[in-house]
mmCIF file of C-alpha atoms and ligand atoms in Angstrom:
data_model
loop_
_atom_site.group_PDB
_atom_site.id
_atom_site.type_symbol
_atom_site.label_atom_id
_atom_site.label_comp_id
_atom_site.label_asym_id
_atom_site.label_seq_id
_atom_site.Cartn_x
_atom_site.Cartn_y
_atom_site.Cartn_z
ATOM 1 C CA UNK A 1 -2.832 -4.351 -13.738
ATOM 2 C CA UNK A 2 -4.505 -3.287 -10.859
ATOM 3 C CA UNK A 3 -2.267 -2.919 -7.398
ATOM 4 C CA UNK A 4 -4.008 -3.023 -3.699
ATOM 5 C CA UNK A 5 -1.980 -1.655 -0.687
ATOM 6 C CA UNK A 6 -3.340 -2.611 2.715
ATOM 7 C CA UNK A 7 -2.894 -1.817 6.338
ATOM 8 C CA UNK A 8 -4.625 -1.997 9.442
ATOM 9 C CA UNK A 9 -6.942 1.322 9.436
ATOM 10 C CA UNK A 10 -6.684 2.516 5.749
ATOM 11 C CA UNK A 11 -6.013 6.262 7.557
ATOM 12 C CA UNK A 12 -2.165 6.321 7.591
ATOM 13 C CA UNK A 13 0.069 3.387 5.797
ATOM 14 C CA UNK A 14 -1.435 1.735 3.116
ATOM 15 C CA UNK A 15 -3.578 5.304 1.687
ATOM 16 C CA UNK A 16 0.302 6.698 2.048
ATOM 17 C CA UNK A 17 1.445 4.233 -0.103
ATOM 18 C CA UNK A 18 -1.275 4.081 -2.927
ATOM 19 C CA UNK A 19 -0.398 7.913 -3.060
ATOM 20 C CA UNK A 20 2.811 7.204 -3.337
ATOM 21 C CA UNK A 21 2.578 4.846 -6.248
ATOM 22 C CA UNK A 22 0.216 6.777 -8.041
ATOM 23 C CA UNK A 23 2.387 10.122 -8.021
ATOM 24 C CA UNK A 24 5.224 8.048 -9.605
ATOM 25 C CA UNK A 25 2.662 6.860 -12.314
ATOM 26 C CA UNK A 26 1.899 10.424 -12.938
ATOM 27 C CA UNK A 27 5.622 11.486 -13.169
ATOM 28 C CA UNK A 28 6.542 8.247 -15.259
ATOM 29 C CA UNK A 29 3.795 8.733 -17.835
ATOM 30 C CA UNK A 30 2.442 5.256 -16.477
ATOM 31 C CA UNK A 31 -0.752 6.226 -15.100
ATOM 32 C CA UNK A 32 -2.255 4.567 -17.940
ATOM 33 C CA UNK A 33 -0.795 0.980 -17.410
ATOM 34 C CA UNK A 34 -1.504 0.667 -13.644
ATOM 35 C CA UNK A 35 -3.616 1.378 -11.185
ATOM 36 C CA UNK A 36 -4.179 0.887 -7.196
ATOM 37 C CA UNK A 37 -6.078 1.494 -4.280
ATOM 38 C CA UNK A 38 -5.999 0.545 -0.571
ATOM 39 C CA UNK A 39 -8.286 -0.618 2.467
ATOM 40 C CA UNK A 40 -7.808 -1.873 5.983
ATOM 41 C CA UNK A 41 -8.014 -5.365 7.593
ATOM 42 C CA UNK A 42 -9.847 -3.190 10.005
ATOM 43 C CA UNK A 43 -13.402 -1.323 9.842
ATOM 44 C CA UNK A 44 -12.315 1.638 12.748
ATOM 45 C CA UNK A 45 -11.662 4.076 9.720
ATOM 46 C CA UNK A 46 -14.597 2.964 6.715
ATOM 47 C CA UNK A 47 -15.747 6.067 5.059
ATOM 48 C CA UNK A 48 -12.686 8.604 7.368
ATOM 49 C CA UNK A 49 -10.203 10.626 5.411
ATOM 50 C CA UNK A 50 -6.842 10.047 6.374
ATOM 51 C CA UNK A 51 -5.194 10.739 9.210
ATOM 52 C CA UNK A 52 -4.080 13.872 9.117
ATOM 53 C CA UNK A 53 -0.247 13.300 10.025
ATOM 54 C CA UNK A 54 -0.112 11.414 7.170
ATOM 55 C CA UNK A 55 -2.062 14.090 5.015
ATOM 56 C CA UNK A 56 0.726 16.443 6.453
ATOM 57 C CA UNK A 57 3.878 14.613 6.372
ATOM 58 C CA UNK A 58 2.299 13.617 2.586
ATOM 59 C CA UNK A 59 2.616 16.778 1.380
ATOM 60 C CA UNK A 60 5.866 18.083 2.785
ATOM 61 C CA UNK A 61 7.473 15.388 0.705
ATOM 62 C CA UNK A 62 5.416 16.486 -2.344
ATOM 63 C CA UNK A 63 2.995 13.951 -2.428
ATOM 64 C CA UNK A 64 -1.273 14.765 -2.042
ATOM 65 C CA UNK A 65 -3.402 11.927 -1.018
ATOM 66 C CA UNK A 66 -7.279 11.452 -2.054
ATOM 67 C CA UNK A 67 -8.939 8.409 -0.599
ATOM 68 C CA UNK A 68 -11.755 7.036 2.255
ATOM 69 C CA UNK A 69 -11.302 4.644 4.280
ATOM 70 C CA UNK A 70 -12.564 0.825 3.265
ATOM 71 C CA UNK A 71 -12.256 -2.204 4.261
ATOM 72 C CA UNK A 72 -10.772 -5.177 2.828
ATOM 73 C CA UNK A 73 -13.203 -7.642 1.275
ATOM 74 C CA UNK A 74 -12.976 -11.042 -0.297
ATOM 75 C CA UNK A 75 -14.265 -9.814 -3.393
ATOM 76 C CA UNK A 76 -10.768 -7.745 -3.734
ATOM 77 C CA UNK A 77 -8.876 -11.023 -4.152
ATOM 78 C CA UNK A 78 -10.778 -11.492 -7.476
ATOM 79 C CA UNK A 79 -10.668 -7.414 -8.230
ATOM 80 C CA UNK A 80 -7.047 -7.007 -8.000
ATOM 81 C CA UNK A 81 -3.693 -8.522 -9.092
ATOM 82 C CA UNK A 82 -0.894 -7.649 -6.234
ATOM 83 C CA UNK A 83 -2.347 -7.649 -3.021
ATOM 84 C CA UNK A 84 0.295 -6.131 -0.517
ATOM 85 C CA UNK A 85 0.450 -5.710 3.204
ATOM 86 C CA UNK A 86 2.227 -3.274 5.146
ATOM 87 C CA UNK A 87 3.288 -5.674 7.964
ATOM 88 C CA UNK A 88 3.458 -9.250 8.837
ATOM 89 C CA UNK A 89 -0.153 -9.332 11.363
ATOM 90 C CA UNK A 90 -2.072 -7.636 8.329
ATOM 91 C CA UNK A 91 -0.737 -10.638 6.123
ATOM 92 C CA UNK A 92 -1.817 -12.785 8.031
ATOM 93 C CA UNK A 93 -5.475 -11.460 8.817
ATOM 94 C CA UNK A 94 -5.777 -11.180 4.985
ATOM 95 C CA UNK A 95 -4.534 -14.999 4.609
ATOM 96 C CA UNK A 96 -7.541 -15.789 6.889
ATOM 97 C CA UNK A 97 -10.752 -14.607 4.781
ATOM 98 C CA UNK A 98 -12.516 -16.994 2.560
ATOM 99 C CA UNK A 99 -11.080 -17.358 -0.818
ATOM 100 C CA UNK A 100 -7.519 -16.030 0.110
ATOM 101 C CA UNK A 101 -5.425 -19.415 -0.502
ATOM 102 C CA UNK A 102 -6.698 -19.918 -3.621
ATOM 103 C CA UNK A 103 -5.180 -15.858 -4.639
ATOM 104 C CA UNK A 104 -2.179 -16.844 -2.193
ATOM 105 C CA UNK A 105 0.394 -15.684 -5.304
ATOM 106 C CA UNK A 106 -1.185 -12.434 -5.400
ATOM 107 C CA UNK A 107 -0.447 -11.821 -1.709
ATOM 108 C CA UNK A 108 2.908 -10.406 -0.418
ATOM 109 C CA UNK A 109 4.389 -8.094 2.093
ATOM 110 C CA UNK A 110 5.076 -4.211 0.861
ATOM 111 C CA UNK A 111 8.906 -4.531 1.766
ATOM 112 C CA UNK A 112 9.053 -7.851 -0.227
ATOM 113 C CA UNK A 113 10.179 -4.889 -2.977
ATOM 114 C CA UNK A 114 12.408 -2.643 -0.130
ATOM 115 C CA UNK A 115 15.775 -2.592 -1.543
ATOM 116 C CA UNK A 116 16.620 -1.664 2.076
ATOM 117 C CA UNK A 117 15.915 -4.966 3.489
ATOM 118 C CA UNK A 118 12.575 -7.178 4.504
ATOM 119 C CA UNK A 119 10.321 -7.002 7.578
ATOM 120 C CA UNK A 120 7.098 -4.570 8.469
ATOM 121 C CA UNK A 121 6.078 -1.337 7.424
ATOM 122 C CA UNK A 122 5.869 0.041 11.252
ATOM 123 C CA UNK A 123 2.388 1.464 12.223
ATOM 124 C CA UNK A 124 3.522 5.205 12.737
ATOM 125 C CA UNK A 125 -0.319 5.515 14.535
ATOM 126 C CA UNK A 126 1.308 5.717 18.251
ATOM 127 C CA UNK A 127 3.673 7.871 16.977
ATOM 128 C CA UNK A 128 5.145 11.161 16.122
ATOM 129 C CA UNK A 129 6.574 12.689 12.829
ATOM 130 C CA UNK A 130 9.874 11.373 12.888
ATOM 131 C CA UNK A 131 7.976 7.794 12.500
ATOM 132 C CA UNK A 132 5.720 9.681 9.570
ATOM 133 C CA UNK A 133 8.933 10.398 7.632
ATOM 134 C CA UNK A 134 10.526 6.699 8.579
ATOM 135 C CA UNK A 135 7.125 5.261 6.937
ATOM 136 C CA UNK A 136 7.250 7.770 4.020
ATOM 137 C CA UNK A 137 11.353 6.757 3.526
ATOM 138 C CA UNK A 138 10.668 2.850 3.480
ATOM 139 C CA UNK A 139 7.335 3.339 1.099
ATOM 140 C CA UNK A 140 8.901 5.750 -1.345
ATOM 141 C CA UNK A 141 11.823 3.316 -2.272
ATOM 142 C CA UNK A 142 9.952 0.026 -1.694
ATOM 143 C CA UNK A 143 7.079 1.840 -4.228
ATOM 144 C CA UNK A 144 10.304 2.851 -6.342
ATOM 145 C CA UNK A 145 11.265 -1.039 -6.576
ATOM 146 C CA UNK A 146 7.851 -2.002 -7.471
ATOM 147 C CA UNK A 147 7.078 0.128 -10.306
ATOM 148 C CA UNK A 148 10.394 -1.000 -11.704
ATOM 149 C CA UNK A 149 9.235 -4.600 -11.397
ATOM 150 C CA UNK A 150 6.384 -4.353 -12.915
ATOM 151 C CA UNK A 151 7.034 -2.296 -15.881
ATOM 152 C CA UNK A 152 9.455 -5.006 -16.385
ATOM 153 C CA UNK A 153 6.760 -7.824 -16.343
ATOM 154 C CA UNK A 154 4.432 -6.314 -17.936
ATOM 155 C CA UNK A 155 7.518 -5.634 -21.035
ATOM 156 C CA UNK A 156 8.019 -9.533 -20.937
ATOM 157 C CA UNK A 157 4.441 -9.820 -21.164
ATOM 158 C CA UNK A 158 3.708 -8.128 -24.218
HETATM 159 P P1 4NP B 201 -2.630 2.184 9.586
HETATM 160 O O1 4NP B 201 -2.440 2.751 11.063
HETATM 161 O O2 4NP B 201 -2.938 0.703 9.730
HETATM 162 O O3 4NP B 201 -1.274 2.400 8.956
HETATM 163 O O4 4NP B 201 -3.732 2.973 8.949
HETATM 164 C C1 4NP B 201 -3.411 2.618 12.052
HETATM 165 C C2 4NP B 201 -4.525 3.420 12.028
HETATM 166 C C3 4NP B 201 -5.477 3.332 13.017
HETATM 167 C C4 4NP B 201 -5.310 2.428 14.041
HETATM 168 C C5 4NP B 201 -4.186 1.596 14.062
HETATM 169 C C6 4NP B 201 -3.238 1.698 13.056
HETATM 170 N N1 4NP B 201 -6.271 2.355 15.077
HETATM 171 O O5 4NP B 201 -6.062 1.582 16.023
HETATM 172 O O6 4NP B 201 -7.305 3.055 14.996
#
């Protein structure tokens, strides 16, 4: 099952929350039954490392990232299973490219799994590290949520 997170510039949400996920893989022995990666809607950040807040406030909670920036393309609809977005405008931009209605099920927002309640993943870009650690917060439960669900549909699966 293969998971793709995306955001706006693939430099400080959606790379945050692919490293995330996979860290709880690694700690859950379940780095064999998944796997993920993220892009942008955007194309400011194709080939960048990420931003370096991110890199930073990344680490302080425990948590290394290693990815380059890409951006979304249709093909990734066919490539991946779970498509998720990190806010409501990136849903929507991803909804627009040919050949996204017909994956429509695969697409839903990151907090769709926040035990904490719906709504966007805020872009911390504009911000400071108190907005970092906000974004880290909602990712590392919502990412908590989702590896529970699907560990649980991929037991009624087999
Ligand atoms: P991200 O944040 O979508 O979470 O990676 C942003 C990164 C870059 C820009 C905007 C948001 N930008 O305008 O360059």
């Amino acid at each position: 099952m293969k998971i793709l997170f995306v955001c706006l510039g693939n430099i400080c949400r959606s790379p945050l929350a692919e490293a995330i996920f996979k860290h709880k893989l690694q700690n859950k022995n379940l780095a064999q039954s998944f796997s993920a990666d993220s892009c942008g809607t955007a194309n400011y950040h194709v080939g960048g490392t990420p931003d370096p807040r991110t890199i930073r406030n990344a680490r302080k909670n425990g948590v290394g990232i290693n990815h380059l920036g890409r951006q979304l393309s249709p093909n990734d609809f066919e490539n991946f299973d779970l498509i998720l977005a990190m806010d409501g405008s990136n849903l929507q931009n991803i909804l627009r490219l040919p050949g996204a209605y017909l994956q429509a099920h695969k697409i839903k927002l990151m907090r769709d799994y926040d035990p904490d309640g719906r709504g966007d993943v805020p872009d911390p870009y504009y911000g400071t590290e108190p907005d970092f650690q906000a974004v880290f917060e909602i990712l590392d439960r919502s990412v908590d949520q989702l590896v529970t669900s699907l560990v649980k549909q991929k037991s009624n699966e087999t």
